[in-house]
XYZ file of C-alpha atoms in Angstrom:
721
model
C 4.620 -15.946 -28.199
C 2.743 -13.628 -25.973
C 3.121 -13.581 -22.168
C 0.761 -12.199 -19.768
C 1.568 -10.193 -17.282
C -0.314 -12.062 -14.167
C -1.536 -10.342 -10.930
C -0.539 -7.546 -10.117
C 0.578 -5.714 -6.466
C 0.664 -2.614 -5.907
C 4.554 -1.231 -4.987
C 4.679 1.161 -1.592
C 4.769 4.301 -3.743
C 1.529 3.134 -5.446
C 3.554 1.477 -8.830
C 1.750 -1.260 -10.638
C 4.267 -4.156 -10.809
C 3.557 -6.864 -12.380
C 4.132 -10.575 -11.919
C 5.857 -12.639 -13.325
C 4.988 -13.785 -16.273
C 4.466 -17.246 -18.393
C 4.459 -18.113 -21.546
C 0.239 -19.474 -22.346
C -0.264 -23.058 -23.793
C 2.292 -24.542 -25.959
C 6.061 -23.888 -25.183
C 7.341 -21.680 -28.092
C 8.674 -23.566 -31.288
C 11.751 -21.326 -32.727
C 10.934 -19.826 -36.573
C 11.352 -22.659 -38.831
C 14.929 -23.446 -40.485
C 15.682 -22.132 -43.771
C 17.718 -25.720 -43.563
C 16.705 -29.053 -41.834
C 19.761 -29.591 -41.307
C 23.568 -28.756 -41.854
C 25.599 -32.119 -43.093
C 29.157 -30.973 -42.223
C 31.997 -33.267 -43.686
C 35.677 -33.340 -44.021
C 36.396 -33.442 -48.912
C 38.365 -36.872 -48.351
C 35.027 -37.720 -47.133
C 33.448 -36.220 -50.508
C 31.224 -39.386 -52.055
C 29.952 -40.525 -49.187
C 28.503 -37.412 -47.909
C 26.797 -37.056 -51.903
C 24.331 -40.061 -51.254
C 24.270 -39.012 -47.615
C 23.188 -35.511 -49.181
C 20.800 -37.584 -51.754
C 19.297 -40.003 -49.696
C 18.163 -37.066 -47.255
C 16.557 -35.137 -49.792
C 14.626 -38.161 -51.614
C 13.584 -39.510 -48.440
C 10.260 -39.651 -47.837
C 7.916 -39.083 -44.428
C 5.819 -42.160 -44.125
C 2.246 -40.440 -43.910
C 1.797 -42.220 -41.815
C 4.740 -39.970 -39.265
C 4.405 -36.391 -41.637
C 2.167 -34.042 -39.434
C 2.594 -35.360 -35.721
C 4.178 -33.114 -33.156
C 7.614 -34.834 -31.791
C 10.250 -32.534 -28.741
C 11.632 -31.839 -31.975
C 8.004 -29.705 -33.074
C 5.838 -30.950 -36.489
C 7.730 -33.561 -38.467
C 7.404 -32.202 -42.380
C 6.282 -34.283 -45.932
C 10.592 -34.362 -47.048
C 14.072 -34.000 -45.119
C 14.653 -31.456 -47.633
C 16.639 -28.495 -48.227
C 20.562 -30.293 -46.678
C 22.649 -27.417 -46.940
C 26.009 -28.991 -47.853
C 28.953 -26.845 -48.797
C 30.614 -27.842 -52.570
C 33.689 -25.771 -51.603
C 36.836 -27.012 -50.732
C 38.067 -23.966 -47.833
C 42.318 -25.772 -47.631
C 42.349 -22.079 -48.779
C 40.863 -19.813 -46.717
C 41.337 -17.701 -43.848
C 37.554 -18.138 -42.083
C 34.709 -20.119 -42.485
C 32.933 -17.425 -43.953
C 29.198 -15.300 -44.201
C 26.992 -18.149 -46.070
C 28.397 -20.405 -44.242
C 28.149 -18.666 -40.627
C 23.849 -18.581 -42.177
C 23.618 -21.031 -43.598
C 24.354 -22.653 -39.815
C 22.776 -20.947 -38.244
C 20.089 -20.825 -40.606
C 19.634 -25.000 -40.124
C 17.934 -26.292 -37.466
C 19.990 -30.142 -36.793
C 24.074 -30.645 -38.131
C 24.450 -33.959 -39.126
C 28.180 -34.243 -38.834
C 29.551 -37.056 -41.477
C 32.713 -38.866 -39.429
C 35.625 -39.963 -40.003
C 39.457 -39.337 -39.440
C 39.934 -37.064 -42.010
C 36.794 -34.816 -40.262
C 38.815 -35.253 -36.813
C 40.784 -33.656 -38.551
C 40.114 -31.519 -40.386
C 40.167 -28.068 -38.947
C 36.684 -26.501 -40.965
C 34.662 -29.549 -39.671
C 35.895 -28.041 -36.454
C 34.565 -25.064 -36.887
C 30.974 -25.734 -38.062
C 30.755 -27.701 -35.482
C 32.400 -24.591 -33.024
C 29.780 -22.104 -34.944
C 27.238 -24.204 -34.399
C 26.931 -24.993 -31.418
C 27.909 -21.595 -29.530
C 25.139 -19.815 -32.033
C 22.756 -22.493 -30.903
C 23.341 -23.918 -27.624
C 19.956 -26.027 -27.922
C 20.383 -27.262 -31.534
C 20.191 -31.048 -31.470
C 23.660 -32.194 -33.485
C 23.812 -35.750 -34.873
C 27.523 -37.706 -35.277
C 27.482 -39.956 -38.633
C 30.585 -42.299 -38.453
C 31.628 -43.455 -42.356
C 35.111 -44.770 -40.488
C 37.407 -44.942 -37.946
C 36.153 -45.046 -34.612
C 34.698 -42.799 -31.710
C 36.641 -41.002 -28.831
C 40.000 -43.876 -30.380
C 41.268 -40.751 -29.015
C 40.618 -41.661 -25.157
C 42.785 -45.017 -26.488
C 47.247 -45.212 -25.534
C 48.064 -46.179 -29.337
C 44.720 -45.299 -30.956
C 44.257 -41.437 -31.459
C 45.600 -41.788 -35.206
C 41.449 -43.849 -35.595
C 39.771 -41.275 -34.011
C 36.974 -39.918 -35.640
C 35.298 -37.427 -33.697
C 36.343 -34.014 -33.945
C 37.313 -31.873 -31.186
C 34.233 -29.700 -30.782
C 31.740 -32.925 -31.000
C 33.644 -34.087 -28.213
C 33.471 -31.153 -26.191
C 30.107 -29.754 -23.853
C 28.689 -26.800 -24.882
C 26.780 -24.286 -21.575
C 23.703 -23.211 -22.220
C 25.081 -19.585 -23.547
C 26.975 -21.906 -25.821
C 30.495 -21.744 -24.501
C 32.663 -24.829 -24.569
C 32.452 -26.633 -20.474
C 35.962 -28.475 -21.024
C 33.783 -32.295 -20.041
C 32.826 -34.275 -22.464
C 29.989 -35.218 -24.529
C 27.343 -37.898 -25.676
C 26.239 -36.878 -28.897
C 23.956 -38.914 -31.336
C 26.219 -41.320 -33.547
C 24.468 -43.390 -36.609
C 26.412 -45.755 -37.905
C 27.084 -46.264 -41.779
C 30.418 -48.878 -41.864
C 29.101 -52.065 -42.618
C 27.622 -54.016 -45.636
C 24.799 -51.662 -46.927
C 21.611 -53.201 -44.758
C 23.763 -52.302 -42.013
C 24.643 -48.358 -43.854
C 20.126 -48.344 -44.548
C 19.744 -49.391 -40.845
C 22.203 -46.107 -39.984
C 20.906 -44.119 -42.075
C 17.407 -44.932 -40.262
C 18.316 -44.119 -36.844
C 19.926 -40.709 -38.465
C 16.250 -39.261 -40.188
C 14.121 -40.790 -36.795
C 16.740 -38.547 -34.340
C 16.095 -35.928 -36.282
C 12.284 -36.772 -36.182
C 12.192 -37.319 -32.509
C 9.786 -40.246 -33.322
C 11.544 -44.029 -33.076
C 14.063 -45.888 -34.577
C 11.308 -48.935 -34.785
C 8.437 -46.728 -36.382
C 11.151 -46.345 -38.857
C 11.990 -49.501 -39.399
C 8.357 -51.647 -39.157
C 7.366 -48.441 -41.812
C 10.910 -49.259 -43.721
C 10.122 -52.981 -43.723
C 6.302 -52.145 -44.742
C 6.760 -50.903 -47.341
C 9.121 -53.571 -48.692
C 6.590 -56.239 -47.938
C 3.455 -53.886 -49.597
C 5.859 -54.163 -52.658
C 6.981 -58.251 -52.478
C 2.689 -58.486 -52.146
C 2.588 -56.736 -55.813
C 4.790 -58.571 -57.677
C 3.469 -61.792 -55.528
C 0.666 -60.483 -56.457
C 1.331 -60.279 -60.297
C 2.453 -63.700 -60.617
C -0.397 -65.387 -59.233
C -2.905 -64.493 -61.922
C -5.817 -66.138 -60.291
C -6.011 -64.199 -57.507
C -5.978 -60.767 -59.047
C -9.010 -59.430 -57.961
C -9.061 -60.729 -54.371
C -5.531 -58.706 -54.122
C -7.029 -56.023 -55.940
C -10.067 -55.263 -53.710
C -7.418 -56.025 -50.864
C -5.010 -53.268 -52.088
C -8.242 -50.825 -52.134
C -8.863 -51.485 -49.718
C -6.094 -50.475 -47.952
C -5.475 -47.716 -50.069
C -8.750 -46.268 -49.066
C -7.552 -46.785 -45.134
C -4.561 -45.035 -45.610
C -5.588 -42.566 -47.705
C -8.375 -41.730 -44.565
C -5.741 -42.083 -42.218
C -3.086 -39.442 -44.783
C -6.441 -37.182 -44.012
C -6.563 -37.524 -40.645
C -1.945 -36.947 -40.248
C -3.160 -33.589 -42.527
C -4.876 -32.394 -40.347
C -3.947 -33.103 -37.956
C -0.090 -31.153 -39.255
C -2.961 -28.087 -39.948
C -4.067 -27.786 -36.466
C -0.600 -28.777 -35.104
C 0.488 -24.843 -36.961
C -2.347 -23.042 -36.193
C -1.465 -23.521 -32.916
C 2.398 -23.520 -33.764
C 3.817 -20.844 -35.941
C 0.263 -19.199 -37.161
C -0.215 -18.672 -33.551
C 2.875 -17.734 -32.703
C 2.923 -15.065 -35.652
C -0.256 -13.546 -34.747
C -0.211 -13.125 -30.870
C 2.989 -10.584 -30.270
C 0.560 -7.995 -33.072
C -2.055 -8.157 -31.173
C -4.856 -10.112 -33.517
C -7.229 -10.841 -31.812
C -9.694 -12.021 -33.804
C -7.503 -13.855 -35.629
C -6.136 -15.351 -32.701
C -10.282 -16.462 -32.588
C -10.524 -17.360 -34.986
C -7.595 -19.891 -35.156
C -8.947 -21.267 -31.385
C -12.676 -21.798 -33.271
C -11.436 -23.747 -36.114
C -8.979 -26.069 -34.283
C -12.464 -26.913 -31.974
C -14.673 -27.178 -34.153
C -12.492 -29.773 -36.308
C -12.465 -31.470 -32.622
C -16.322 -31.423 -32.189
C -16.543 -34.200 -34.543
C -14.852 -36.986 -32.735
C -15.392 -37.906 -29.002
C -13.659 -36.283 -26.616
C -12.994 -39.400 -24.805
C -11.165 -41.734 -27.559
C -8.631 -38.811 -29.151
C -5.628 -39.560 -29.258
C -2.170 -37.670 -26.849
C -1.724 -34.828 -29.586
C -4.982 -34.537 -30.724
C -6.782 -34.045 -26.640
C -3.579 -32.557 -26.392
C -3.373 -30.247 -29.631
C -7.611 -30.174 -28.238
C -6.776 -28.425 -24.481
C -4.337 -26.188 -26.801
C -7.011 -24.202 -28.708
C -8.887 -24.815 -25.890
C -7.108 -22.551 -23.561
C -5.764 -20.490 -27.063
C -9.776 -19.550 -26.516
C -9.652 -18.858 -23.346
C -7.036 -16.618 -23.217
C -8.457 -14.045 -26.370
C -12.131 -13.734 -23.900
C -9.656 -13.082 -20.851
C -7.909 -10.652 -23.230
C -11.577 -8.423 -23.833
C -12.582 -9.158 -20.428
C -14.972 -11.991 -20.572
C -14.101 -13.054 -17.626
C -17.012 -15.897 -17.296
C -16.112 -16.751 -20.994
C -12.971 -17.991 -20.115
C -12.758 -18.912 -16.454
C -16.056 -21.778 -18.855
C -12.616 -22.001 -21.142
C -10.391 -22.981 -19.129
C -11.888 -25.512 -17.228
C -12.832 -27.093 -20.011
C -8.851 -27.171 -20.798
C -8.651 -27.938 -17.575
C -10.050 -31.523 -18.150
C -8.425 -32.445 -21.610
C -4.327 -31.509 -19.507
C -5.635 -33.596 -16.471
C -6.614 -36.580 -18.372
C -3.075 -36.760 -20.800
C -1.491 -35.908 -17.618
C -3.509 -39.475 -15.949
C -2.552 -41.029 -19.457
C 1.530 -40.057 -19.180
C 1.477 -39.127 -14.997
C 5.602 -37.964 -15.702
C 5.321 -35.634 -18.321
C 6.226 -32.957 -18.241
C 5.466 -30.520 -20.445
C 2.621 -31.823 -19.903
C 2.342 -30.567 -15.865
C 3.184 -27.832 -18.045
C 0.793 -26.944 -20.042
C -2.210 -28.824 -17.506
C -0.200 -26.368 -14.836
C -0.972 -22.796 -17.297
C -5.055 -23.664 -17.064
C -5.375 -24.183 -13.542
C -2.380 -20.971 -13.234
C -5.166 -18.831 -15.525
C -8.218 -20.259 -13.806
C -6.323 -18.943 -10.653
C -5.760 -15.154 -12.049
C -9.957 -15.153 -12.923
C -10.327 -16.015 -9.843
C -8.772 -13.460 -8.718
C -9.605 -10.641 -10.332
C -12.487 -11.212 -9.879
C -12.332 -11.299 -6.285
C -12.547 -14.666 -4.821
C -9.172 -14.672 -3.254
C -10.021 -17.971 -1.629
C -10.657 -19.863 -5.256
C -7.218 -18.003 -5.992
C -5.773 -19.109 -3.561
C -6.444 -23.664 -3.805
C -5.884 -22.807 -7.543
C -1.764 -21.528 -7.508
C -1.483 -24.076 -4.834
C -2.539 -26.561 -7.748
C -0.044 -24.556 -9.326
C 2.297 -24.233 -7.536
C 2.392 -28.184 -6.363
C 2.295 -29.059 -10.469
C 5.773 -26.949 -10.435
C 7.889 -28.536 -7.737
C 6.347 -31.700 -10.582
C 7.802 -31.153 -12.769
C 11.298 -29.664 -11.554
C 11.883 -32.896 -9.501
C 11.118 -34.504 -12.524
C 14.538 -33.392 -14.505
C 16.326 -30.965 -12.128
C 18.767 -28.941 -14.410
C 15.952 -27.874 -16.444
C 15.682 -23.892 -15.569
C 11.941 -23.149 -17.343
C 10.157 -25.383 -15.216
C 12.247 -23.348 -11.891
C 10.930 -20.231 -13.002
C 7.340 -22.711 -12.795
C 8.062 -22.553 -8.937
C 8.863 -19.382 -8.280
C 6.094 -17.726 -9.941
C 3.784 -20.478 -8.255
C 5.920 -19.712 -5.107
C 4.871 -15.333 -5.936
C 1.263 -15.604 -7.780
C 0.313 -16.966 -4.119
C 2.058 -15.004 -2.395
C -0.196 -11.799 -3.585
C -3.425 -13.632 -2.497
C -1.960 -14.155 0.662
C -1.058 -9.910 0.616
C -3.917 -9.523 -0.545
C -6.115 -11.513 2.037
C -4.264 -9.879 4.275
C -1.725 -12.599 5.861
C 1.354 -11.415 5.658
C 3.909 -13.086 7.878
C 2.917 -16.509 4.545
C 3.476 -13.803 2.038
C 6.960 -13.069 2.967
C 7.359 -16.830 3.551
C 6.432 -17.657 -0.679
C 8.371 -14.071 -1.761
C 11.667 -15.413 0.090
C 10.693 -19.159 -1.054
C 10.669 -17.065 -4.696
C 13.063 -15.137 -4.433
C 15.763 -17.537 -2.555
C 14.403 -20.246 -5.757
C 15.295 -16.529 -8.638
C 18.863 -16.371 -7.006
C 19.588 -19.477 -7.799
C 18.179 -19.258 -11.271
C 20.131 -16.015 -11.827
C 23.404 -17.585 -10.709
C 23.195 -20.053 -13.426
C 23.065 -17.985 -15.921
C 23.493 -13.760 -14.844
C 23.274 -12.631 -18.473
C 19.989 -13.455 -18.988
C 18.212 -10.132 -19.093
C 15.193 -12.074 -18.066
C 16.145 -13.926 -14.548
C 17.734 -10.350 -13.452
C 14.600 -8.935 -13.845
C 12.743 -11.397 -11.485
C 15.709 -10.927 -9.477
C 15.352 -7.524 -8.850
C 11.017 -7.978 -9.679
C 11.173 -10.521 -5.994
C 12.752 -8.308 -4.179
C 10.697 -5.942 -4.574
C 7.739 -8.511 -3.418
C 9.692 -9.727 -0.916
C 10.475 -5.497 0.529
C 5.636 -5.482 0.240
C 5.397 -8.308 2.722
C 7.755 -6.844 4.436
C 6.415 -3.600 5.422
C 3.041 -4.981 5.323
C 3.884 -6.330 8.136
C 6.275 -3.584 9.385
C 9.066 -4.568 9.709
C 11.045 -2.240 8.301
C 14.569 -2.494 7.991
C 14.448 -5.748 6.102
C 12.034 -3.959 3.994
C 14.427 -1.149 3.546
C 16.992 -3.796 3.013
C 15.079 -5.338 -0.157
C 14.620 -1.949 -1.630
C 17.691 -1.161 -1.693
C 19.560 -4.187 -2.798
C 16.323 -3.989 -5.931
C 18.062 -0.116 -6.408
C 21.086 -1.112 -6.861
C 20.908 -4.588 -8.611
C 18.329 -2.645 -11.619
C 21.154 0.155 -11.296
C 23.551 -2.175 -11.930
C 21.968 -3.870 -14.580
C 20.812 -0.368 -17.023
C 24.842 1.350 -16.851
C 25.817 -2.281 -17.750
C 23.564 -3.383 -20.770
C 22.081 -0.557 -21.168
C 17.899 -2.115 -21.234
C 15.514 0.565 -20.965
C 13.156 -1.679 -18.974
C 15.482 -1.604 -16.420
C 15.549 1.693 -16.155
C 11.676 1.568 -16.058
C 11.343 -0.540 -12.699
C 14.462 1.741 -11.164
C 12.059 4.732 -11.196
C 9.630 3.410 -8.772
C 11.545 1.923 -7.088
C 14.178 4.928 -6.241
C 10.942 6.858 -5.197
C 9.752 3.604 -2.534
C 12.765 3.918 -1.130
C 12.609 7.476 -1.156
C 9.205 6.642 1.277
C 11.012 4.345 2.486
C 13.902 6.534 3.957
C 11.586 8.710 4.904
C 9.138 7.046 6.803
C 12.364 6.240 8.779
C 13.056 10.000 9.908
C 15.918 10.644 6.327
C 14.107 12.874 5.115
C 18.068 13.737 3.400
C 18.665 10.846 2.013
C 14.874 9.980 0.842
C 14.605 13.065 -1.049
C 17.735 12.513 -2.595
C 16.658 8.996 -4.148
C 13.438 10.573 -5.187
C 15.137 12.736 -7.029
C 16.956 10.270 -8.826
C 13.426 8.210 -9.713
C 12.862 11.725 -11.760
C 16.354 12.195 -13.571
C 16.239 8.558 -14.657
C 12.033 8.955 -15.178
C 12.898 12.671 -17.422
C 16.032 10.684 -18.969
C 14.393 6.841 -20.336
C 10.489 9.357 -21.814
C 12.882 11.027 -24.703
C 13.956 7.577 -26.428
C 9.810 7.163 -26.966
C 7.464 10.483 -25.500
C 4.724 7.970 -26.763
C 4.934 6.167 -24.319
C 2.112 6.170 -21.934
C 3.683 3.481 -19.029
C 6.898 5.773 -18.468
C 4.666 8.784 -18.336
C 2.802 7.813 -15.401
C 6.052 6.575 -13.519
C 7.497 9.803 -14.467
C 4.265 11.662 -13.198
C 3.965 10.170 -9.985
C 8.017 10.491 -9.313
C 7.034 14.516 -10.017
C 4.117 14.781 -7.594
C 6.453 12.182 -4.515
C 9.023 15.008 -5.172
C 5.551 17.941 -4.854
C 4.823 15.855 -1.221
C 8.648 16.004 -0.037
C 8.692 20.143 0.046
C 5.139 20.072 1.087
C 5.302 18.322 3.830
C 8.885 20.155 4.819
C 6.593 23.546 3.980
C 8.751 24.336 1.137
C 5.370 25.110 -1.266
C 7.197 27.371 -3.630
C 10.000 24.311 -4.771
C 6.915 22.601 -4.282
C 5.107 24.003 -7.423
C 7.273 23.286 -10.047
C 6.945 19.777 -9.598
C 3.248 19.643 -9.079
C 3.051 21.206 -12.464
C 5.107 18.908 -14.064
C 3.372 15.959 -12.403
C -0.489 17.337 -13.721
C 1.049 17.813 -16.980
C 1.954 14.158 -17.707
C -1.413 13.768 -16.185
C -3.476 15.243 -18.826
C -1.153 13.808 -21.960
C -2.410 10.990 -21.092
C -4.675 10.356 -23.756
C -5.152 6.377 -24.664
C -2.634 5.523 -21.673
C -2.388 1.625 -21.946
C -3.971 1.211 -18.064
C -6.810 3.278 -17.936
C -7.053 2.782 -13.870
C -3.170 3.715 -13.759
C -3.985 6.895 -15.558
C -7.357 7.830 -13.784
C -4.786 7.361 -10.546
C -2.990 9.854 -11.759
C -5.384 12.633 -12.138
C -6.589 12.224 -8.921
C -2.622 12.179 -7.381
C -2.326 14.975 -9.154
C -5.565 17.427 -7.509
C -4.427 16.491 -4.469
C -1.469 17.528 -5.033
C -3.128 20.205 -6.438
C -5.055 20.579 -3.296
C -1.815 20.630 -0.709
C -0.067 22.863 -2.559
C -3.303 25.436 -2.665
C -3.547 25.204 0.873
C 0.145 25.807 2.107
C -0.592 28.814 -0.752
C -3.867 29.836 1.291
C -6.044 29.500 -1.069
C -8.666 27.455 0.744
C -11.541 27.686 -2.138
C -9.558 26.200 -4.709
C -8.263 23.543 -2.172
C -11.624 21.791 -2.394
C -12.206 22.548 -5.488
C -9.289 20.381 -5.997
C -10.068 17.793 -3.168
C -13.999 16.981 -4.440
C -12.635 15.654 -7.576
C -9.415 13.858 -6.295
C -12.400 12.167 -4.445
C -14.932 11.584 -7.307
C -11.748 9.829 -8.960
C -10.770 7.993 -6.164
C -14.381 7.053 -5.865
C -14.605 6.174 -9.808
C -11.619 3.887 -9.206
C -11.122 2.170 -5.906
C -13.525 -0.461 -4.672
C -14.450 -0.653 -1.132
C -14.698 -3.957 -1.335
C -11.300 -4.119 -1.034
C -9.447 -3.177 2.348
C -6.839 -0.798 0.608
C -8.869 0.987 -1.743
C -11.276 1.748 1.678
C -7.413 2.877 3.116
C -7.359 5.593 -0.309
C -10.542 6.858 0.318
C -10.070 7.271 3.634
C -6.738 9.224 3.006
C -9.480 11.144 0.548
C -11.495 11.799 2.384
C -8.708 13.088 4.996
C -8.039 15.783 2.970
C -11.020 16.969 2.104
C -11.828 17.026 5.242
C -8.590 19.201 6.152
C -9.722 21.575 3.541
C -13.347 22.058 4.341
C -12.189 23.139 7.551
C -9.308 25.625 5.387
C -13.131 27.720 3.632
C -14.666 26.858 7.562
C -17.372 24.657 6.992
C -16.320 23.276 10.143
C -19.689 20.493 9.823
C -18.595 19.691 6.120
C -14.775 18.852 7.566
C -16.804 17.023 11.176
C -18.597 15.053 8.312
C -15.838 13.949 6.454
C -13.589 13.049 9.158
C -16.194 10.542 10.220
C -16.405 8.273 7.052
C -13.015 8.507 6.803
C -12.865 6.690 10.494
C -15.277 3.951 9.258
C -13.916 2.032 6.461
C -10.639 1.819 8.525
C -11.680 -1.057 10.533
C -9.344 -3.600 8.534
C -8.133 -6.482 11.420
C -4.451 -5.757 10.342
C -3.440 -2.393 8.726
C -0.316 -1.734 6.834
C 1.439 1.552 8.363
C 0.698 3.442 5.492
C -2.769 2.823 6.877
C -2.432 3.037 10.425
C -1.057 6.007 9.287
C -3.676 7.030 8.442
C -5.973 6.455 11.169
C -4.149 7.974 13.878
C -4.517 11.648 11.876
C -8.213 10.934 11.586
C -8.579 10.280 14.728
C -7.209 13.319 16.540
C -9.374 15.398 14.232
C -12.579 13.292 14.830
C -10.172 14.281 19.104
C -9.303 10.678 20.189
C -6.307 12.103 20.188
C -5.126 9.068 22.972
C -5.998 6.758 20.853
C -4.115 8.391 17.948
C -0.739 8.196 20.342
C -1.605 5.137 21.110
C -1.460 3.804 18.145
C 2.186 6.141 16.683
C 3.872 4.758 19.200
C 3.731 1.617 17.926
C 4.799 2.595 14.983
C 7.811 3.640 16.551
C 8.744 1.649 18.044
C 8.674 -0.722 14.970
C 11.203 2.270 13.481
C 8.659 4.347 11.695
C 9.218 7.351 12.553
C 6.770 9.553 9.747
C 4.206 6.887 8.022
C 2.357 8.804 6.833
C 4.496 8.942 3.073
C 3.504 5.428 2.891
C 0.262 6.402 2.092
C 0.364 8.924 -0.125
């Protein structure tokens, strides 16, 4: 299922950093397995295995259950196919590719347990292979003879029916833990009725329904059969019985049609949607949501059963997602609000169901995300606080569920973004600190999980940005240093290009912090490393516009380093290279990123022209850069106002160099009027200090610089680049 990027924050290099990501709507189900189950057994139990195999494949799921959505997926009409290996493996040295492939392609593993199975190396190997490749898969034990865990009792070891791998718990990475497992077991020992009850228990477990559901329907089916026999013997009641049976059949047919329709709805919102999302079929996705909503529009929402209520909400969420991706924020907002009403009602019916809390939380998140996109930061804050409350509730209900833990991390980070935009820097630092603490704990449980490591690296970046925003450059440097070291280690170890991609802005921003602290040589090393990482990455995918943006920024930042050191000759090739990347972005993934890179290119060209004494060219470049900044940045956003002021500062400098002092002063005064935030970030304060200098207020400028120096910031202008 496609993950949708959340609110974006900007790191110190001006690069956009994707916020937490989340699955939208229903949890993703794995692609449909080739086999419904794999039957593992000792060939000494072949007769019973053949019976069980036949019973499973011939079992017809009651129509009232078929199509229902359970924790194990949509209930099928039949349990076929069931894989059963009919070959004796005694002469083999390995399970073989066919067996391994069948295990990997099976949704469930059914183990026919007996003392012979407990001693069979092949039965044990099949269980081990399934648990290693499918640690999240379901294993069901069926007792044919012997006793479970008899090996724990001295003198009864020969009666043990569970193979060793069945008795051992495996972790989420498919590794044996040495801890005892308690497999779900059905018992086929005893008479025919006992065997039938054990069989129904196995089926109920695989379908994800209660045993009572199957037993009750089995009893009903027998009663109907008896009713037909009785009806045939009572000739005088034929007509009345016929009418009753016709009514029952009509009722059952209507119910079956409804179940079939709801099964189709579940498929459309599950497997079909999962296949369409990754390939960006928005029209098809919209059609799926619309068809489902059309189906439910004929029914009173307040009268819908729980599953139907949730499916209607998922359809609304899907339609809202499509509208959101198309930029139709008002439509998306309306649909998410309606979806929220449905999931809120579902929670009222079952307040301790973490899955319902999860689905409601996703709607709440996107409602808040749309509020943030519209500039309604108060509305976004309310939504994200509610989202955090739901995430914490999920985590408290299932404290060992890492998925719910990650939701608490997402919630803390997204609230942090809003607080950062509201310039509530101290609160933002606390939120990002909480998000970091959560992902550190989750990543420690599964250190090989690449997604967790990426989230850990991103959390360090968010925390560093918030710490820098409030002026704690030493803490920000520590977090960024740790992020760079982590990304380098992960990139070297895994070869995942995503780590190298994230390393580029991380190294660049670390270089900015070093330069701001007066450690120019170390800063140059980091910025040059960012350029090298970008140039190493791009040949793997030359058409990747996202990487081109990162590479362009890195080159232009290195050019700034040389310009600040009064080395225009060394800066020139990097200006040319950065501008080359900017011009290459004909179909960029983000138009705003492309425009901002083009604006940065023009700014560097203006600075280079100034350094080379070409004031006419400098004026032209700076004017064009400011025009782009005005188109990209919004004066309603405080951070954007300072970026506009930074561009006007350059316009004024170029005008003064060209001899137009009046125009220069007008540009500087206009820029100064934009710098009126109650709380400034260090780079913003540096821009204001430069403007105070140029408008004849050096005393005030020195006061600003002294305050920055007291925090260990010697050159804050590099933080505004």
